Short mmCIF file of C-alpha atoms in Angstrom, two decimals:
data_model
loop_
_atom_site.label_atom_id
_atom_site.label_comp_id
_atom_site.label_asym_id
_atom_site.label_seq_id
_atom_site.Cartn_x
_atom_site.Cartn_y
_atom_site.Cartn_z
CA UNK K 1 -76.03 220.80 -111.72
CA UNK K 2 -75.98 223.42 -111.12
CA UNK K 3 -78.36 234.50 -105.64
CA UNK K 4 -78.44 237.84 -105.52
CA UNK K 5 -81.71 238.78 -107.08
CA UNK K 6 -82.17 242.15 -108.90
CA UNK K 7 -85.76 242.06 -109.37
CA UNK K 8 -87.76 244.44 -107.41
CA UNK K 9 -90.11 242.85 -104.57
CA UNK K 10 -93.12 244.67 -106.02
CA UNK K 11 -92.65 243.23 -109.83
CA UNK K 12 -92.01 239.64 -107.99
CA UNK K 13 -95.43 240.08 -106.20
CA UNK K 14 -97.29 241.13 -109.38
CA UNK K 15 -95.87 238.37 -111.08
CA UNK K 16 -96.33 235.62 -108.34
CA UNK K 17 -100.22 236.92 -107.96
CA UNK K 18 -100.52 236.32 -111.94
CA UNK K 19 -99.21 232.86 -111.61
CA UNK K 20 -101.78 232.21 -108.85
CA UNK K 21 -104.65 233.52 -110.43
CA UNK K 22 -103.27 231.67 -113.66
CA UNK K 23 -103.32 227.93 -111.69
CA UNK K 24 -106.73 228.55 -110.14
CA UNK K 25 -108.12 229.32 -113.89
CA UNK K 26 -109.67 226.29 -114.86
CA UNK K 27 -108.30 224.91 -118.26
CA UNK K 28 -105.06 227.30 -118.40
CA UNK K 29 -102.07 226.47 -116.46
CA UNK K 30 -104.00 223.83 -113.95
CA UNK K 31 -104.26 221.39 -117.00
CA UNK K 32 -100.79 222.20 -118.94
CA UNK K 33 -98.61 219.27 -119.88
CA UNK K 34 -95.06 219.18 -118.41
CA UNK K 35 -92.30 217.34 -120.31
CA UNK K 36 -88.84 216.79 -119.17
CA UNK K 37 -85.53 215.40 -121.03
CA UNK K 38 -82.11 215.12 -120.04
CA UNK K 39 -79.75 213.31 -117.51
CA UNK K 40 -79.63 212.25 -114.14
CA UNK K 41 -80.28 215.56 -112.63
CA UNK K 42 -83.81 215.45 -113.92
CA UNK K 43 -84.73 211.66 -114.50
CA UNK K 44 -87.31 210.40 -112.30
CA UNK K 45 -87.28 206.90 -112.65
CA UNK K 46 -86.37 205.61 -116.34
CA UNK K 47 -83.21 203.70 -115.57
CA UNK K 48 -85.25 201.44 -113.13
CA UNK K 49 -86.51 200.00 -116.11
CA UNK K 50 -83.23 199.30 -118.17
CA UNK K 51 -80.27 197.01 -117.56
CA UNK K 52 -78.07 200.10 -116.49
CA UNK K 53 -75.52 200.63 -113.79
CA UNK K 54 -76.72 204.29 -113.51
CA UNK K 55 -79.56 203.74 -111.25
CA UNK K 56 -81.02 205.24 -108.01
CA UNK K 57 -83.42 202.51 -106.99
CA UNK K 58 -81.97 201.17 -103.61
CA UNK K 59 -81.39 202.60 -100.47
CA UNK K 60 -80.47 205.47 -98.89
CA UNK K 61 -81.83 207.11 -102.10
CA UNK K 62 -85.46 208.56 -101.91
CA UNK K 63 -84.90 208.52 -97.51
CA UNK K 64 -86.67 211.98 -97.66
CA UNK K 65 -89.23 211.45 -100.29
CA UNK K 66 -92.55 211.15 -99.38
CA UNK K 67 -93.02 207.40 -99.22
CA UNK K 68 -89.30 207.32 -97.48
CA UNK K 69 -88.18 204.87 -100.60
CA UNK K 70 -85.92 205.14 -103.36
CA UNK K 71 -87.93 206.03 -106.97
CA UNK K 72 -84.95 206.48 -109.16
CA UNK K 73 -84.34 210.13 -108.50
CA UNK K 74 -80.93 211.00 -107.63
CA UNK K 75 -82.01 212.70 -104.79
CA UNK K 76 -82.75 212.31 -101.02
CA UNK K 77 -86.26 213.32 -101.82
CA UNK K 78 -87.85 215.44 -104.85
CA UNK K 79 -85.62 216.53 -107.96
CA UNK K 80 -86.21 219.75 -109.61
CA UNK K 81 -89.04 218.73 -111.78
CA UNK K 82 -90.94 217.59 -109.03
CA UNK K 83 -90.43 221.08 -107.57
CA UNK K 84 -91.35 222.67 -110.91
CA UNK K 85 -94.88 220.52 -111.17
CA UNK K 86 -95.38 221.50 -107.16
CA UNK K 87 -94.69 225.11 -107.96
CA UNK K 88 -97.06 225.20 -111.23
CA UNK K 89 -99.77 223.12 -109.34
CA UNK K 90 -99.53 219.91 -111.46
CA UNK K 91 -98.81 216.38 -110.44
CA UNK K 92 -95.37 215.24 -111.14
CA UNK K 93 -94.59 213.34 -114.27
CA UNK K 94 -94.47 209.81 -114.47
CA UNK K 95 -90.93 208.44 -115.91
CA UNK K 96 -92.24 207.45 -119.44
CA UNK K 97 -91.02 203.71 -119.13
CA UNK K 98 -93.41 203.38 -115.86
CA UNK K 99 -96.24 200.95 -116.90
CA UNK K 100 -98.66 203.21 -114.88
CA UNK K 101 -98.05 206.13 -117.46
CA UNK K 102 -101.42 205.32 -119.55
CA UNK K 103 -104.87 206.59 -119.96
CA UNK K 104 -105.60 210.19 -118.62
CA UNK K 105 -102.54 209.92 -116.73
CA UNK K 106 -100.59 210.66 -120.01
CA UNK K 107 -102.35 214.24 -120.06
CA UNK K 108 -100.48 215.15 -117.02
CA UNK K 109 -97.32 215.07 -119.34
CA UNK K 110 -93.94 212.48 -118.93
CA UNK K 111 -90.44 212.52 -117.99
CA UNK K 112 -88.11 211.15 -120.79
CA UNK K 113 -84.90 211.70 -119.02
CA UNK K 114 -82.23 209.05 -118.30
CA UNK K 115 -79.03 209.39 -115.97
CA UNK K 116 -75.63 209.12 -117.52
CA UNK K 117 -76.67 210.56 -121.23
CA UNK K 118 -75.42 213.34 -122.90
CA UNK K 119 -75.48 215.72 -125.82
CA UNK K 120 -73.52 213.36 -127.41
CA UNK K 121 -74.38 209.65 -128.12
CA UNK K 122 -70.88 208.82 -126.95
CA UNK K 123 -71.17 209.95 -123.76
CA UNK K 124 -71.80 207.99 -121.03
CA UNK K 125 -71.25 204.47 -122.70
CA UNK K 126 -69.88 203.13 -119.53
CA UNK K 127 -73.25 202.89 -118.41
CA UNK K 128 -74.26 200.27 -121.36
CA UNK K 129 -78.40 200.56 -121.75
CA UNK K 130 -79.47 204.37 -121.18
CA UNK K 131 -82.03 206.29 -123.28
CA UNK K 132 -80.24 208.51 -125.19
CA UNK K 133 -81.38 211.82 -126.23
CA UNK K 134 -82.32 210.98 -129.77
CA UNK K 135 -84.39 207.73 -128.30
CA UNK K 136 -86.04 210.27 -125.78
CA UNK K 137 -86.98 212.71 -128.57
CA UNK K 138 -88.25 209.18 -130.35
CA UNK K 139 -90.12 208.57 -126.81
CA UNK K 140 -91.80 212.20 -127.09
CA UNK K 141 -93.28 211.47 -130.78
CA UNK K 142 -94.67 208.25 -130.08
CA UNK K 143 -96.00 209.65 -126.63
CA UNK K 144 -98.15 212.03 -129.19
CA UNK K 145 -99.44 209.21 -131.27
CA UNK K 146 -100.63 207.61 -127.76
CA UNK K 147 -101.96 210.82 -126.65
CA UNK K 148 -103.67 211.54 -130.05
CA UNK K 149 -105.58 207.84 -130.03
CA UNK K 150 -106.64 209.24 -126.28
CA UNK K 151 -107.95 212.49 -127.41
CA UNK K 152 -107.75 213.26 -130.89
CA UNK K 153 -104.78 214.26 -132.90
CA UNK K 154 -105.84 218.32 -132.63
CA UNK K 155 -106.36 218.31 -129.09
CA UNK K 156 -102.85 215.94 -128.91
CA UNK K 157 -101.07 218.96 -130.70
CA UNK K 158 -102.53 221.54 -128.76
CA UNK K 159 -101.74 219.80 -125.55
CA UNK K 160 -97.80 219.56 -126.66
CA UNK K 161 -97.64 223.44 -127.90
CA UNK K 162 -99.38 224.26 -124.53
CA UNK K 163 -96.84 222.20 -122.74
CA UNK K 164 -94.09 223.86 -120.43
CA UNK K 165 -90.71 221.53 -121.24
CA UNK K 166 -87.49 221.24 -119.25
CA UNK K 167 -84.27 219.94 -120.62
CA UNK K 168 -81.03 219.36 -119.00
CA UNK K 169 -77.99 218.25 -120.63
CA UNK K 170 -73.91 218.77 -120.76
CA UNK K 171 -72.80 217.99 -117.65
CA UNK K 172 -71.89 214.57 -118.67
CA UNK K 173 -70.42 215.13 -121.54
CA UNK K 174 -67.77 216.97 -119.68
CA UNK K 175 -67.56 214.59 -116.60
CA UNK K 176 -68.52 211.48 -118.28
CA UNK K 177 -66.74 212.07 -121.37
CA UNK K 178 -64.23 214.65 -121.96
CA UNK K 179 -62.51 214.56 -118.41
CA UNK K 180 -63.67 211.12 -117.47
CA UNK K 181 -60.23 209.36 -118.22
CA UNK K 182 -56.57 211.15 -118.94
CA UNK K 183 -56.30 211.76 -122.46
CA UNK K 184 -59.93 210.31 -123.21
CA UNK K 185 -60.89 210.18 -127.41
CA UNK K 186 -62.67 213.42 -127.23
CA UNK K 187 -59.82 215.31 -125.58
CA UNK K 188 -57.47 214.05 -128.17
CA UNK K 189 -59.66 214.95 -130.58
CA UNK K 190 -60.61 218.69 -129.40
CA UNK K 191 -58.77 221.39 -127.55
CA UNK K 192 -61.66 222.47 -124.86
CA UNK K 193 -62.61 225.33 -126.34
CA UNK K 194 -63.58 223.32 -129.68
CA UNK K 195 -65.14 221.07 -127.97
CA UNK K 196 -67.67 223.29 -126.53
CA UNK K 197 -68.46 224.73 -129.71
CA UNK K 198 -68.94 221.24 -131.16
CA UNK K 199 -71.10 220.23 -127.95
CA UNK K 200 -73.23 223.52 -128.64
CA UNK K 201 -73.53 223.06 -132.42
CA UNK K 202 -75.19 219.58 -131.65
CA UNK K 203 -77.26 221.10 -128.74
CA UNK K 204 -78.68 223.37 -131.13
CA UNK K 205 -79.96 220.43 -133.38
CA UNK K 206 -81.70 218.66 -130.43
CA UNK K 207 -83.43 221.98 -129.39
CA UNK K 208 -84.45 222.33 -132.88
CA UNK K 209 -85.89 219.05 -133.19
CA UNK K 210 -87.62 219.99 -130.04
CA UNK K 211 -89.33 222.78 -131.71
CA UNK K 212 -90.14 220.62 -134.87
CA UNK K 213 -91.76 218.36 -132.49
CA UNK K 214 -94.19 220.68 -131.14
CA UNK K 215 -92.40 222.21 -128.08
CA UNK K 216 -93.24 225.81 -127.76
CA UNK K 217 -92.14 226.64 -124.41
CA UNK K 218 -88.89 225.08 -123.39
CA UNK K 219 -86.42 225.88 -120.84
CA UNK K 220 -83.18 224.85 -121.07
CA UNK K 221 -80.51 224.50 -118.03
CA UNK K 222 -76.93 225.16 -118.57
CA UNK K 223 -74.17 223.10 -116.75
CA UNK K 224 -73.51 223.70 -113.13
CA UNK K 225 -70.50 224.21 -110.94
CA UNK K 226 -69.17 221.40 -112.82
CA UNK K 227 -65.77 221.23 -110.73
CA UNK K 228 -67.45 221.97 -107.19
CA UNK K 229 -69.69 218.80 -106.95
CA UNK K 230 -67.71 216.56 -104.13
CA UNK K 231 -66.67 213.78 -106.76
CA UNK K 232 -64.49 216.28 -108.38
CA UNK K 233 -63.20 218.16 -105.24
CA UNK K 234 -62.29 214.53 -104.36
CA UNK K 235 -60.56 213.17 -107.44
CA UNK K 236 -58.72 216.46 -108.85
CA UNK K 237 -57.95 219.34 -105.77
CA UNK K 238 -55.10 219.55 -103.36
CA UNK K 239 -57.20 221.29 -100.40
CA UNK K 240 -60.86 220.88 -101.10
CA UNK K 241 -61.08 223.88 -104.19
CA UNK K 242 -63.10 223.48 -107.25
CA UNK K 243 -61.56 221.95 -110.03
CA UNK K 244 -60.70 225.04 -112.47
CA UNK K 245 -60.67 223.02 -115.49
CA UNK K 246 -64.13 221.60 -115.11
CA UNK K 247 -65.20 225.26 -113.80
CA UNK K 248 -63.59 226.77 -117.09
CA UNK K 249 -65.73 224.18 -119.14
CA UNK K 250 -68.98 225.36 -117.37
CA UNK K 251 -67.97 229.19 -117.94
CA UNK K 252 -67.23 228.21 -121.81
CA UNK K 253 -70.59 226.23 -122.11
CA UNK K 254 -73.24 228.56 -120.74
CA UNK K 255 -72.71 231.59 -122.73
CA UNK K 256 -72.80 229.89 -125.75
CA UNK K 257 -76.04 228.14 -124.58
CA UNK K 258 -77.48 231.36 -124.39
CA UNK K 259 -76.23 232.50 -127.68
CA UNK K 260 -77.78 229.75 -129.90
CA UNK K 261 -81.15 230.02 -127.73
CA UNK K 262 -80.97 234.22 -128.85
CA UNK K 263 -80.25 232.61 -132.30
CA UNK K 264 -82.98 230.17 -132.43
CA UNK K 265 -85.70 232.36 -130.75
CA UNK K 266 -84.74 235.21 -133.30
CA UNK K 267 -85.29 232.33 -136.37
CA UNK K 268 -88.59 231.43 -135.11
CA UNK K 269 -89.53 234.84 -134.26
CA UNK K 270 -90.68 234.47 -130.72
CA UNK K 271 -89.22 233.42 -127.20
CA UNK K 272 -89.86 229.56 -127.41
CA UNK K 273 -86.36 228.74 -125.60
CA UNK K 274 -85.51 230.12 -122.72
CA UNK K 275 -82.05 229.44 -120.87
CA UNK K 276 -81.39 228.70 -117.26
CA UNK K 277 -78.34 229.66 -115.84
CA UNK K 278 -77.53 226.80 -113.50
CA UNK K 279 -73.76 227.93 -112.80
CA UNK K 280 -74.70 231.20 -111.31
CA UNK K 281 -77.71 229.57 -109.78
CA UNK K 282 -75.59 227.46 -107.59
CA UNK K 283 -72.83 229.73 -107.13
CA UNK K 284 -74.05 231.46 -104.11
CA UNK K 285 -74.68 228.39 -101.81
CA UNK K 286 -71.52 226.49 -103.18
CA UNK K 287 -69.40 229.76 -102.22
CA UNK K 288 -71.45 230.79 -99.43
CA UNK K 289 -73.27 227.91 -97.80
CA UNK K 290 -73.81 228.95 -94.15
CA UNK K 291 -75.57 231.92 -95.68
CA UNK K 292 -78.43 229.53 -97.27
CA UNK K 293 -78.44 227.46 -94.13
CA UNK K 294 -75.99 224.59 -95.44
CA UNK K 295 -72.85 223.56 -93.03
CA UNK K 296 -71.03 222.77 -96.14
CA UNK K 297 -71.36 222.45 -100.37
CA UNK K 298 -67.67 220.51 -99.86
CA UNK K 299 -68.82 217.29 -98.34
CA UNK K 300 -71.74 214.95 -99.66
CA UNK K 301 -74.24 213.77 -97.31
CA UNK K 302 -74.02 210.31 -98.58
CA UNK K 303 -70.61 208.61 -100.00
CA UNK K 304 -67.29 207.83 -98.62
CA UNK K 305 -63.72 208.94 -99.14
CA UNK K 306 -62.54 212.50 -99.25
CA UNK K 307 -65.49 215.10 -98.83
CA UNK K 308 -67.94 211.62 -99.08
CA UNK K 309 -66.90 212.16 -103.21
CA UNK K 310 -65.79 208.33 -104.05
CA UNK K 311 -67.49 205.76 -105.29
CA UNK K 312 -71.44 205.75 -105.01
CA UNK K 313 -74.04 206.47 -102.34
CA UNK K 314 -75.15 203.17 -100.84
CA UNK K 315 -76.18 201.60 -97.27
CA UNK K 316 -72.48 200.87 -96.62
CA UNK K 317 -72.18 205.01 -97.12
CA UNK K 318 -71.36 207.60 -94.84
CA UNK K 319 -75.06 208.87 -94.07
CA UNK K 320 -75.71 212.54 -92.60
CA UNK K 321 -78.43 212.80 -89.90
CA UNK K 322 -79.65 216.08 -91.73
CA UNK K 323 -79.96 216.11 -95.38
CA UNK K 324 -81.14 219.89 -95.36
CA UNK K 325 -77.71 221.41 -93.98
CA UNK K 326 -75.92 219.62 -97.43
CA UNK K 327 -76.02 221.36 -100.50
CA UNK K 328 -74.93 217.86 -102.32
CA UNK K 329 -76.79 214.59 -101.38
CA UNK K 330 -74.14 212.49 -103.12
CA UNK K 331 -71.08 212.85 -105.33
CA UNK K 332 -72.67 214.87 -107.87
CA UNK K 333 -75.97 215.64 -107.19
CA UNK K 334 -77.86 218.76 -105.25
CA UNK K 335 -79.85 217.52 -102.30
CA UNK K 336 -83.85 218.41 -102.55
CA UNK K 337 -83.24 221.73 -100.30
CA UNK K 338 -80.67 222.94 -102.85
CA UNK K 339 -82.72 221.76 -105.98
CA UNK K 340 -85.63 223.53 -104.00
CA UNK K 341 -83.21 227.20 -104.21
CA UNK K 342 -82.73 226.53 -108.14
CA UNK K 343 -86.24 226.42 -108.73
CA UNK K 344 -86.92 229.30 -106.52
CA UNK K 345 -84.59 231.32 -109.29
CA UNK K 346 -86.16 229.23 -112.07
CA UNK K 347 -89.47 231.00 -111.11
CA UNK K 348 -88.51 234.68 -109.73
CA UNK K 349 -84.86 235.34 -110.87
CA UNK K 350 -83.60 238.03 -113.33
CA UNK K 351 -82.02 238.01 -116.66
CA UNK K 352 -78.65 237.04 -114.75
CA UNK K 353 -80.15 233.39 -114.11
CA UNK K 354 -83.47 233.23 -116.39
CA UNK K 355 -83.13 234.61 -120.08
CA UNK K 356 -84.86 236.07 -121.55
CA UNK K 357 -87.33 235.76 -118.65
CA UNK K 358 -88.17 233.69 -115.68
CA UNK K 359 -90.69 230.85 -115.20
CA UNK K 360 -93.24 233.14 -113.42
CA UNK K 361 -93.13 235.71 -116.28
CA UNK K 362 -93.69 232.62 -118.78
CA UNK K 363 -96.82 231.38 -116.55
CA UNK K 364 -98.30 234.75 -116.35
CA UNK K 365 -97.94 236.00 -119.99
CA UNK K 366 -99.16 232.40 -121.57
CA UNK K 367 -102.47 232.71 -119.03
CA UNK K 368 -103.51 235.24 -120.99
CA UNK K 369 -103.42 233.56 -124.15
#
């Protein structure tokens, strides 16, 4: 889940101009497909079509979405992929299981993400029927076959290789696996440092498979401030402080993710994979919410119990009147406004947050090729 920027203003303006020029050029960025893989932070509604309890298809979810209706996004409004699409001038990608994803709509891309999943197959087993990452990659292969039948194999391969890809995994492997219950199977099998090493080795295989399937520009997000979400504060803190053990997990995970991204890019000989440090992106509005226009980063807008961090967000929950002043929408997920802060950093931040480059730089470089 989820700063101070060190880029100089003149650099940012040049990059922004380059992106705008690229977006305005027909057949370059305006037609760029976008693919999304991962968990509830980026799921746009695939779980609506599954028999699972990991769903966001009932009010008050979607209260600030343009239709003011729930869509399956774990947000009061737009999620991170929506805002990235908006920022690069594309239509939002539809969930892959949405029956409306057919014909020319396939050329926009697709969202394969499914709430509850993780890097490991045993993560999220309590949610029953979810699209685990191996199945998401199989759907990606199936998608390419569908597009090839529409525009031909060569054009389909070009669409995929020119596409932007976002993948968000890892958080559930801690909160819905290792730390789900005391003495969980994985916590008995591994110490935390060894578990992180294991997760990273499995994530590397997933990223390598994405490359094999044709992805050439992949933004890979690390874990956010796992111990600072309202659910973990409610369950693990005495006075509302962040849960240190979960924060430690995020601090161990993210640097090792950057390392495997470096290794993969070096093996490939190109900057295919880009690391987005979601922990660093969120830390400033978590520790100083007022500086970002939030009244709190401890209390969820929608929920119940301590910090509105217990149970699910439902019509019976406490609901704040102004979602824009809450960093967290529900016990686990950022509000749309917090998502916008994160995406702004994906677009423009320096290498402390985006390594080896930000999205604006990617778009500017790719518009020249």
